[in-house]
Amino acid sequence: MLERIRIVLIGTSHPGNIGGVARAMHNMGLADLALVAPRCEVITQDSISRASGADHLLHEAKVYPTLEDAVADCTLAVGASARSRTLPWPMISPRELAERLPGECQPENSHVALVFGREDSGLTNAELQRCHAHVHIPTNADFSSLNLAAAVQVIAYECRMAWLSQQGTVNTAQEDNDALATHIELERYFEHLERTLIAIEFHDPAQPRQLMARLRRLYLRARPEKMEMNILRGILSATEKAADQHRPRS
Amino acid sequence: MLERIRIVLIGTSHPGNIGGVARAMHNMGLADLALVAPRCEVITQDSISRASGADHLLHEAKVYPTLEDAVADCTLAVGASARSRTLPWPMISPRELAERLPGECQPENSHVALVFGREDSGLTNAELQRCHAHVHIPTNADFSSLNLAAAVQVIAYECRMAWLSQQGTVNTAQEDNDALATHIELERYFEHLERTLIAIEFHDPAQPRQLMARLRRLYLRARPEKMEMNILRGILSATEKAADQHRPRS
């Protein structure tokens, strides 16, 4: 899916921004960069420095004279737009865009273009009207101008999230749960804990004041692992030993 | 909600990155910027240029000597981490983080810290171990290093999306978090815990074997309440007393 997503930059004027876009793309696994009538050199010290290791995207970038040429083979073109225009267009959020991508990218040879405008003036109405939809990154109404690389970063991140969730691997899910303490291990711990608290005279079973219930709630919430249970049991044993060692015998 | 989210940058070395972070924050409606031991000037031509109109955040940024100071009043601290560490910590995605924020930010006077490390080396293990959880921006495995401002941009965008979706939804009753222990209360507990473990001869600081790190991870995961913290501190005091009482005097 990600290889079918093309980032199209129109009339970019700062090489550093192209470099920043390349870095953001490569970070998120996008590789297809198209430049429409750039108003600056593409390969410069600044663009290579901002690309920070993703400069192969700069070298592989295709340069086109017009938006038409850049998106000719695309089945979907979505333009990034900060403002609502005189003629309202279908407007989607980056997340809504991302949700459409897996379906849009499924047909063989399909390509999707995500189009970003000039640093100073964005996309023209003519360019926006060549797009199927407009994507608007929700920003602070008082300060809506995003840096070009930052805008690509947000959109590319949503693309990657959609791709990951399609893979079924978006779960940052926990390391395997094999290691979690079992119920019986927890219960043995609570018994040991109560004995120890009595030994150090912190707990009086005749006046329990919900102490054990509170401690249960705390430790159960933490979902202790076996290894952690061993540490806590070790602490209890050391506590008993320290309390008992010098205790006067009756 | 957004006003309760603090972006904490540790040891930043490029003024331009601090400016880029300020712009990303202001774009998404965040305003609380904390700098821990920055390794560069904060207000420079470069930082003001990259802030691109958000330079009031640079002027209002608070500078702290340590992470501790920057997050002392926070009930939740989440560290941005690119890699999994030797000791795995609860790891969430930016979206999972965002889903937690409305609840976390609801109690009066609550503050949430999102902590970002150095450009070259990220957060140290000690810094990561002061965080309740780690947030990992899913990146291309072959090219995972995000620019600092780009990382803040992605996280701040998710914060804003969560805030926007909260505006549009009925306020679901969150459990009351008023009672959560603050960072400084937790740190005092860990200090007390370590002293006590040394006193009962369970812990040898000369051979730490990650003991304190493991205990930190366990207790931070449980998100202790103030009341629970009091119980745990009470247990430590009773343990010290029991260990000490009958100790042979030299």
Coordinates of C-alpha atoms in Angstrom, one line a residue:
Chain A
M1 CA 0.0 0.0 0.0
L2 CA 2.7 2.6 1.0
E3 CA 4.5 2.1 -2.3
R4 CA 1.4 3.3 -4.1
I5 CA 1.2 6.6 -2.3
R6 CA 2.9 9.5 -4.1
I7 CA 3.7 12.8 -2.4
V8 CA 3.4 15.7 -4.8
L9 CA 5.0 19.0 -4.0
I10 CA 4.0 22.0 -6.1
G11 CA 6.3 25.0 -6.6
T12 CA 8.4 24.5 -3.5
S13 CA 10.8 27.3 -2.9
H14 CA 13.2 26.1 -0.1
P15 CA 15.5 23.1 -0.7
G16 CA 15.5 22.5 3.0
N17 CA 11.8 21.8 3.0
I18 CA 12.2 19.3 0.2
G19 CA 14.8 17.6 2.3
G20 CA 12.5 17.7 5.4
V21 CA 9.8 16.1 3.3
A22 CA 12.1 13.3 2.1
R23 CA 13.0 12.6 5.7
A24 CA 9.4 12.5 6.9
M25 CA 8.4 10.3 4.0
H26 CA 11.2 7.8 4.5
N27 CA 10.5 7.7 8.2
M28 CA 7.0 6.6 7.5
G29 CA 7.9 4.2 4.7
L30 CA 6.8 6.3 1.7
A31 CA 9.2 6.6 -1.3
D32 CA 7.5 8.2 -4.3
L33 CA 8.2 11.9 -4.4
A34 CA 7.1 14.1 -7.3
L35 CA 8.1 17.7 -7.7
V36 CA 6.0 20.0 -9.8
A37 CA 7.9 23.0 -11.2
P38 CA 10.1 23.5 -8.1
R39 CA 11.2 27.1 -7.6
C40 CA 14.5 26.0 -6.2
E41 CA 17.4 23.5 -6.7
V42 CA 16.4 20.1 -5.4
I43 CA 19.9 18.7 -4.5
T44 CA 21.6 21.2 -2.3
Q45 CA 23.6 21.1 0.9
D46 CA 20.5 22.2 2.7
S47 CA 18.1 19.7 1.3
I48 CA 20.6 16.8 1.8
S49 CA 21.3 18.0 5.4
R50 CA 17.5 18.2 6.2
A51 CA 17.0 14.8 4.5
S52 CA 19.3 13.4 7.1
G53 CA 20.0 10.1 5.4
A54 CA 16.9 10.0 3.2
D55 CA 18.6 11.8 0.3
H56 CA 18.1 8.9 -2.0
L57 CA 14.5 10.1 -2.2
L58 CA 15.8 13.4 -3.5
H59 CA 17.8 11.8 -6.2
E60 CA 15.0 9.5 -7.2
A61 CA 12.4 12.3 -7.2
K62 CA 10.7 12.9 -10.5
V63 CA 10.3 16.5 -11.7
Y64 CA 7.2 17.4 -13.7
P65 CA 6.2 20.7 -15.4
T66 CA 2.5 20.5 -14.3
L67 CA 0.3 18.9 -11.7
E68 CA -1.5 17.1 -14.5
D69 CA 1.7 15.3 -15.5
A70 CA 2.5 14.4 -11.9
V71 CA -0.8 12.7 -11.2
A72 CA -1.7 11.4 -14.7
D73 CA -1.6 7.7 -13.6
C74 CA -3.3 8.3 -10.2
T75 CA -6.8 7.1 -9.4
L76 CA -7.2 9.4 -6.5
A77 CA -5.6 12.8 -5.9
V78 CA -6.1 14.6 -2.6
G79 CA -4.9 18.2 -2.0
A80 CA -3.8 19.6 1.3
S81 CA -5.7 22.8 2.0
A82 CA -5.5 25.1 5.0
R83 CA -8.6 27.1 4.2
S84 CA -12.1 26.5 3.0
R85 CA -12.5 27.9 -0.5
T86 CA -15.3 29.9 -2.1
L87 CA -16.4 26.7 -3.7
P88 CA -16.7 24.1 -1.0
W89 CA -15.0 20.8 -1.9
P90 CA -15.3 17.5 -0.2
M91 CA -13.1 18.1 2.9
I92 CA -11.7 15.2 4.9
S93 CA -9.4 14.9 7.9
P94 CA -6.0 13.2 7.7
R95 CA -7.6 10.3 9.5
E96 CA -10.5 10.0 7.2
L97 CA -8.0 10.1 4.3
A98 CA -6.0 7.3 5.9
E99 CA -9.1 5.2 6.3
R100 CA -9.8 5.3 2.6
L101 CA -6.2 4.5 1.6
P102 CA -6.2 0.7 1.9
G103 CA -9.2 0.4 -0.4
E104 CA -7.9 3.0 -2.8
C105 CA -4.5 1.3 -3.0
Q106 CA -5.9 -2.2 -3.5
P107 CA -6.4 -2.4 -7.3
E108 CA -3.3 -3.4 -9.2
N109 CA -1.4 -0.4 -10.6
S110 CA -3.4 2.0 -8.6
H111 CA -1.7 5.2 -7.5
V112 CA -2.8 7.8 -5.0
A113 CA -1.4 11.3 -5.0
L114 CA -1.3 13.5 -2.0
V115 CA -0.7 17.1 -3.2
F116 CA 1.0 19.9 -1.2
G117 CA 1.2 23.5 -2.3
R118 CA 3.7 26.3 -2.1
E119 CA 5.1 27.4 1.2
D120 CA 3.8 31.0 0.8
S121 CA 0.5 30.5 -1.0
G122 CA -0.5 26.8 -0.9
L123 CA -2.5 25.4 -3.9
T124 CA -4.3 27.5 -6.4
N125 CA -8.0 27.1 -6.9
A126 CA -7.3 25.4 -10.3
E127 CA -5.0 22.9 -8.6
L128 CA -7.4 22.2 -5.8
Q129 CA -10.2 21.6 -8.3
R130 CA -8.1 18.9 -9.9
C131 CA -8.2 17.0 -6.7
H132 CA -11.0 14.5 -5.7
A133 CA -11.0 15.8 -2.2
H134 CA -9.2 18.1 0.1
V135 CA -7.5 17.1 3.3
H136 CA -7.3 19.6 6.1
I137 CA -5.0 19.1 9.0
P138 CA -6.8 20.4 12.0
T139 CA -4.8 23.3 13.4
N140 CA -5.1 26.1 15.9
A141 CA -7.5 28.6 14.2
D142 CA -5.2 31.5 15.3
F143 CA -2.0 29.9 13.9
S144 CA -2.8 27.5 11.1
S145 CA 0.3 27.6 8.9
L146 CA 2.1 24.4 9.1
N147 CA 5.7 24.0 7.8
L148 CA 5.6 21.9 4.6
A149 CA 7.6 19.1 6.0
A150 CA 5.5 19.1 9.2
A151 CA 2.3 18.8 7.1
V152 CA 3.8 15.9 5.1
Q153 CA 4.9 14.3 8.4
V154 CA 1.4 14.3 9.8
I155 CA -0.2 12.9 6.6
A156 CA 2.6 10.4 6.1
Y157 CA 2.1 9.3 9.8
E158 CA -1.6 8.7 9.2
C159 CA -0.7 6.7 6.0
R160 CA 1.6 4.5 8.0
M161 CA -1.0 4.0 10.8
A162 CA -3.5 2.9 8.2
W163 CA -1.0 0.6 6.7
L164 CA 0.0 -0.9 10.1
S165 CA -3.6 -1.4 11.1
Q166 CA -4.2 -3.2 7.8
Q167 CA -1.3 -5.4 8.6
G168 CA -2.9 -6.1 11.9
T169 CA 0.3 -5.0 13.5
V170 CA -0.6 -1.6 14.9
N171 CA -0.6 -3.2 18.3
T172 CA 2.3 -1.9 20.2
A173 CA 0.8 -4.5 22.4
Q174 CA 2.7 -5.7 25.3
E175 CA 5.5 -8.1 25.2
D176 CA 4.1 -11.6 25.7
N177 CA 2.0 -12.1 28.7
D178 CA 3.5 -15.5 29.4
A179 CA 5.3 -13.9 32.2
L180 CA 2.3 -12.7 34.1
A181 CA 1.9 -14.0 37.6
T182 CA -0.9 -16.5 37.9
H183 CA -3.8 -16.1 40.3
I184 CA -2.4 -18.6 42.8
E185 CA 1.0 -16.8 42.7
L186 CA -0.8 -13.6 43.5
E187 CA -2.8 -15.1 46.3
R188 CA 0.4 -16.6 47.9
Y189 CA 1.9 -13.2 47.7
F190 CA -1.0 -11.5 49.5
E191 CA -0.9 -14.1 52.2
H192 CA 2.9 -13.6 52.7
L193 CA 2.3 -9.8 52.6
E194 CA -0.3 -10.0 55.3
R195 CA 1.9 -12.2 57.6
T196 CA 4.8 -9.7 57.1
L197 CA 2.7 -6.7 57.9
I198 CA 1.5 -8.3 61.1
A199 CA 5.1 -9.2 62.0
I200 CA 6.3 -5.6 61.6
E201 CA 3.2 -4.4 63.5
F202 CA 1.8 -2.4 60.7
H203 CA -1.3 -4.4 60.3
D204 CA -3.7 -5.6 63.0
P205 CA -6.2 -8.2 61.7
A206 CA -8.5 -7.3 64.5
Q207 CA -8.7 -3.7 63.0
P208 CA -8.2 -4.3 59.3
R209 CA -9.4 -0.9 58.1
Q210 CA -9.5 -2.3 54.5
L211 CA -5.7 -2.4 54.4
M212 CA -5.4 -5.7 52.6
A213 CA -8.2 -4.7 50.2
R214 CA -6.4 -1.5 49.3
L215 CA -3.1 -3.3 48.7
R216 CA -4.8 -6.0 46.6
R217 CA -6.4 -3.4 44.4
L218 CA -3.0 -1.6 43.9
Y219 CA -1.0 -4.8 43.0
L220 CA -3.7 -6.3 40.9
R221 CA -4.0 -3.1 38.9
A222 CA -0.3 -3.4 38.1
R223 CA -0.7 -6.9 36.7
P224 CA 2.6 -8.2 38.2
E225 CA 4.8 -10.5 36.2
K226 CA 6.3 -13.7 37.7
M227 CA 9.7 -12.1 38.0
E228 CA 8.3 -9.1 39.8
M229 CA 6.4 -11.4 42.1
N230 CA 9.7 -13.0 43.0
I231 CA 11.2 -9.7 43.8
L232 CA 8.3 -8.7 46.0
R233 CA 8.4 -12.1 47.8
G234 CA 12.1 -11.7 48.3
I235 CA 11.5 -8.3 49.9
L236 CA 9.0 -9.8 52.3
S237 CA 11.4 -12.5 53.3
A238 CA 14.2 -10.0 53.9
T239 CA 11.7 -7.9 55.9
E240 CA 10.7 -10.9 58.1
K241 CA 14.3 -11.8 58.6
A242 CA 15.3 -8.3 59.6
A243 CA 12.4 -7.9 61.9
D244 CA 12.8 -11.3 63.5
Q245 CA 16.6 -11.6 63.8
H246 CA 17.1 -9.6 66.8
R247 CA 13.7 -10.0 68.3
P248 CA 13.8 -10.9 72.0
R249 CA 12.8 -14.6 72.5
S250 CA 10.1 -15.2 75.1
Chain B
M1 CA -7.3 19.7 28.1
L2 CA -4.6 21.0 25.8
E3 CA -3.4 23.6 28.3
R4 CA -2.6 20.8 30.7
I5 CA -0.2 19.1 28.4
R6 CA 3.5 20.0 28.9
I7 CA 6.1 19.3 26.2
V8 CA 9.4 18.7 27.9
L9 CA 12.6 18.8 25.9
I10 CA 15.7 17.4 27.5
G11 CA 19.2 18.5 26.5
T12 CA 18.3 20.0 23.1
S13 CA 21.4 21.1 21.2
H14 CA 19.9 23.0 18.2
P15 CA 18.0 26.3 18.6
G16 CA 16.3 25.6 15.3
N17 CA 14.7 22.5 16.7
I18 CA 13.4 24.3 19.7
G19 CA 11.8 26.8 17.3
G20 CA 10.4 24.0 15.2
V21 CA 8.9 22.5 18.3
A22 CA 7.3 25.8 19.3
R23 CA 5.7 26.1 15.9
A24 CA 4.4 22.5 16.0
M25 CA 3.0 23.1 19.5
H26 CA 1.3 26.4 18.7
N27 CA -0.1 24.9 15.4
M28 CA -1.8 22.2 17.5
G29 CA -2.9 24.5 20.4
L30 CA -0.3 23.5 22.9
A31 CA 1.5 26.2 24.9
D32 CA 3.4 24.7 27.9
L33 CA 7.0 24.2 26.9
A34 CA 9.7 23.1 29.4
L35 CA 13.3 22.9 28.6
V36 CA 15.6 20.7 30.7
A37 CA 19.3 21.7 30.7
P38 CA 19.3 22.8 27.0
R39 CA 22.7 22.5 25.4
C40 CA 22.2 25.7 23.3
E41 CA 20.8 29.2 23.4
V42 CA 17.0 29.2 23.3
I43 CA 16.3 32.6 21.8
T44 CA 18.4 32.9 18.6
Q45 CA 17.8 34.0 15.1
D46 CA 17.4 30.4 14.1
S47 CA 14.9 29.4 16.7
I48 CA 12.8 32.5 16.1
S49 CA 12.9 31.9 12.4
R50 CA 11.9 28.2 12.7
A51 CA 9.1 29.2 15.2
S52 CA 7.7 31.3 12.4
G53 CA 5.4 33.4 14.5
A54 CA 5.2 31.1 17.6
D55 CA 8.2 32.7 19.3
H56 CA 6.1 33.7 22.3
L57 CA 6.4 30.0 23.3
L58 CA 10.1 30.4 23.3
H59 CA 10.0 33.5 25.5
E60 CA 7.5 31.8 27.9
A61 CA 9.4 28.5 28.0
K62 CA 10.5 27.5 31.5
V63 CA 14.1 26.2 31.9
Y64 CA 14.8 23.5 34.5
P65 CA 18.0 21.9 35.7
T66 CA 16.6 18.4 35.8
L67 CA 13.7 16.3 34.5
E68 CA 12.5 15.9 38.1
D69 CA 12.0 19.6 38.4
A70 CA 10.2 19.9 35.1
V71 CA 7.7 17.2 35.9
A72 CA 7.4 17.6 39.7
D73 CA 3.7 18.5 39.5
C74 CA 2.7 16.0 36.8
T75 CA 0.5 13.0 37.4
L76 CA 1.5 11.3 34.2
A77 CA 4.8 11.5 32.4
V78 CA 5.3 9.7 29.1
G79 CA 8.7 9.5 27.4
A80 CA 9.2 9.3 23.7
S81 CA 11.4 6.3 22.9
A82 CA 12.6 5.0 19.6
R83 CA 13.9 1.7 20.8
S84 CA 12.9 -1.1 23.1
R85 CA 15.3 -1.2 26.1
T86 CA 16.8 -4.0 28.0
L87 CA 14.1 -3.6 30.5
P88 CA 10.8 -3.3 28.6
W89 CA 8.5 -0.6 29.8
P90 CA 4.8 -0.1 29.0
M91 CA 4.9 1.0 25.4
I92 CA 2.0 2.8 23.7
S93 CA 1.4 4.3 20.3
P94 CA 0.7 8.0 19.9
R95 CA -2.9 7.2 19.3
E96 CA -3.2 5.1 22.4
L97 CA -1.6 8.0 24.3
A98 CA -4.1 10.4 22.8
E99 CA -7.0 8.2 23.9
R100 CA -5.8 8.4 27.5
L101 CA -5.4 12.2 27.5
P102 CA -8.9 13.4 28.0
G103 CA -9.3 11.3 31.2
E104 CA -5.8 12.1 32.4
C105 CA -6.4 15.9 32.0
Q106 CA -9.8 16.0 33.6
P107 CA -8.9 16.4 37.3
E108 CA -8.4 20.0 38.3
N109 CA -4.7 21.0 38.5
S110 CA -3.6 17.8 36.7
H111 CA -0.6 18.1 34.4
V112 CA 0.7 15.6 31.8
A113 CA 4.3 15.7 30.7
L114 CA 5.3 14.4 27.2
V115 CA 9.1 14.1 27.4
F116 CA 11.5 14.2 24.4
G117 CA 15.2 13.4 24.5
R118 CA 18.4 14.7 22.9
E119 CA 18.7 14.9 19.1
D120 CA 21.7 12.6 19.1
S121 CA 21.0 10.1 21.9
G122 CA 17.3 10.4 23.0
L123 CA 16.4 9.8 26.6
T124 CA 18.7 8.0 29.1
N125 CA 17.6 4.9 30.8
A126 CA 17.3 6.8 34.1
E127 CA 15.1 9.4 32.4
L128 CA 12.9 6.7 30.7
Q129 CA 12.6 5.0 34.1
R130 CA 11.0 8.1 35.5
C131 CA 8.2 7.9 33.0
H132 CA 4.9 5.9 33.5
A133 CA 4.9 4.8 29.9
H134 CA 6.9 5.2 26.7
V135 CA 5.3 6.4 23.5
H136 CA 6.8 5.1 20.3
I137 CA 6.0 6.7 16.9
P138 CA 5.7 3.8 14.5
T139 CA 8.5 4.4 11.9
N140 CA 10.2 2.6 9.1
A141 CA 12.4 0.1 10.8
D142 CA 15.3 1.0 8.5
F143 CA 15.1 4.7 9.1
S144 CA 13.6 5.4 12.5
S145 CA 15.2 8.6 13.5
L146 CA 12.6 11.4 13.5
N147 CA 13.6 15.0 13.6
L148 CA 12.7 16.4 17.1
A149 CA 10.2 18.9 15.8
A150 CA 8.6 16.2 13.6
A151 CA 8.2 13.9 16.5
V152 CA 6.6 16.6 18.6
Q153 CA 4.4 17.5 15.5
V154 CA 3.0 13.9 15.3
I155 CA 2.4 13.7 19.1
A156 CA 0.9 17.2 19.2
Y157 CA -1.4 16.4 16.3
E158 CA -2.7 13.3 18.1
C159 CA -3.3 15.4 21.2
R160 CA -5.3 17.9 19.1
M161 CA -7.3 15.1 17.5
A162 CA -8.2 13.7 20.9
W163 CA -9.2 17.1 22.1
L164 CA -11.3 17.7 19.0
S165 CA -13.1 14.4 19.3
Q166 CA -13.7 15.1 23.0
Q167 CA -15.3 18.4 22.1
G168 CA -17.7 16.5 19.9
T169 CA -18.6 13.8 22.4
V170 CA -20.5 13.6 25.6
N171 CA -18.3 13.7 28.5
T172 CA -18.1 10.2 29.7
A173 CA -17.7 10.0 33.4
Q174 CA -14.1 9.2 34.1
E175 CA -13.1 7.9 37.4
D176 CA -11.8 10.7 39.6
N177 CA -8.1 11.0 39.3
D178 CA -7.8 13.8 41.9
A179 CA -6.1 11.4 44.1
L180 CA -3.2 10.3 42.0
A181 CA 0.2 10.7 43.4
T182 CA 2.4 13.3 41.8
H183 CA 5.8 12.7 40.3
I184 CA 7.6 14.2 43.3
E185 CA 5.5 12.0 45.7
L186 CA 6.5 8.9 43.7
E187 CA 10.1 9.9 43.7
R188 CA 10.1 10.3 47.5
Y189 CA 8.6 6.9 47.8
F190 CA 11.3 5.3 45.6
E191 CA 14.0 7.0 47.7
H192 CA 12.4 5.7 50.9
L193 CA 12.0 2.3 49.3
E194 CA 15.7 2.1 48.3
R195 CA 16.8 3.2 51.8
T196 CA 14.6 0.5 53.4
L197 CA 15.8 -2.3 51.0
I198 CA 19.4 -1.4 51.9
A199 CA 18.5 -1.4 55.7
I200 CA 17.0 -4.9 55.4
E201 CA 19.9 -6.0 53.3
F202 CA 17.9 -7.0 50.3
H203 CA 19.5 -4.4 48.1
D204 CA 23.2 -3.7 47.5
P205 CA 23.7 -0.4 45.6
A206 CA 27.1 -1.8 44.6
Q207 CA 25.3 -4.6 42.8
P208 CA 22.0 -3.1 41.8
R209 CA 21.0 -5.7 39.2
Q210 CA 18.3 -3.4 37.9
L211 CA 16.3 -3.9 41.1
M212 CA 15.2 -0.3 41.5
A213 CA 14.4 -0.1 37.8
R214 CA 12.2 -3.1 38.0
L215 CA 10.4 -1.8 41.1
R216 CA 9.9 1.6 39.5
R217 CA 8.3 0.0 36.5
L218 CA 6.0 -2.1 38.6
Y219 CA 4.8 0.8 40.8
L220 CA 4.6 3.4 38.0
R221 CA 2.5 1.0 36.0
A222 CA 0.0 0.8 38.9
R223 CA -0.4 4.6 38.9
P224 CA -0.6 4.8 42.7
E225 CA -3.1 7.2 44.4
K226 CA -2.0 9.5 47.2
M227 CA -3.8 7.3 49.7
E228 CA -2.0 4.2 48.5
M229 CA 1.3 6.0 48.6
N230 CA 0.7 6.8 52.2
I231 CA 0.1 3.1 52.9
L232 CA 3.2 2.1 51.1
R233 CA 5.3 4.8 53.0
G234 CA 3.7 3.6 56.2
I235 CA 4.8 0.0 55.5
L236 CA 8.4 1.2 54.8
S237 CA 8.5 3.2 58.1
A238 CA 7.2 0.2 60.0
T239 CA 9.8 -2.0 58.2
E240 CA 12.7 0.3 59.1
K241 CA 11.5 0.5 62.7
A242 CA 11.2 -3.3 63.0
A243 CA 14.7 -3.8 61.4
D244 CA 16.3 -1.1 63.5
Q245 CA 14.6 -1.7 66.9
H246 CA 16.5 -4.8 67.8
R247 CA 19.6 -4.2 65.9
P248 CA 22.7 -4.7 68.0
R249 CA 24.2 -1.3 68.8
S250 CA 27.9 -0.9 68.1

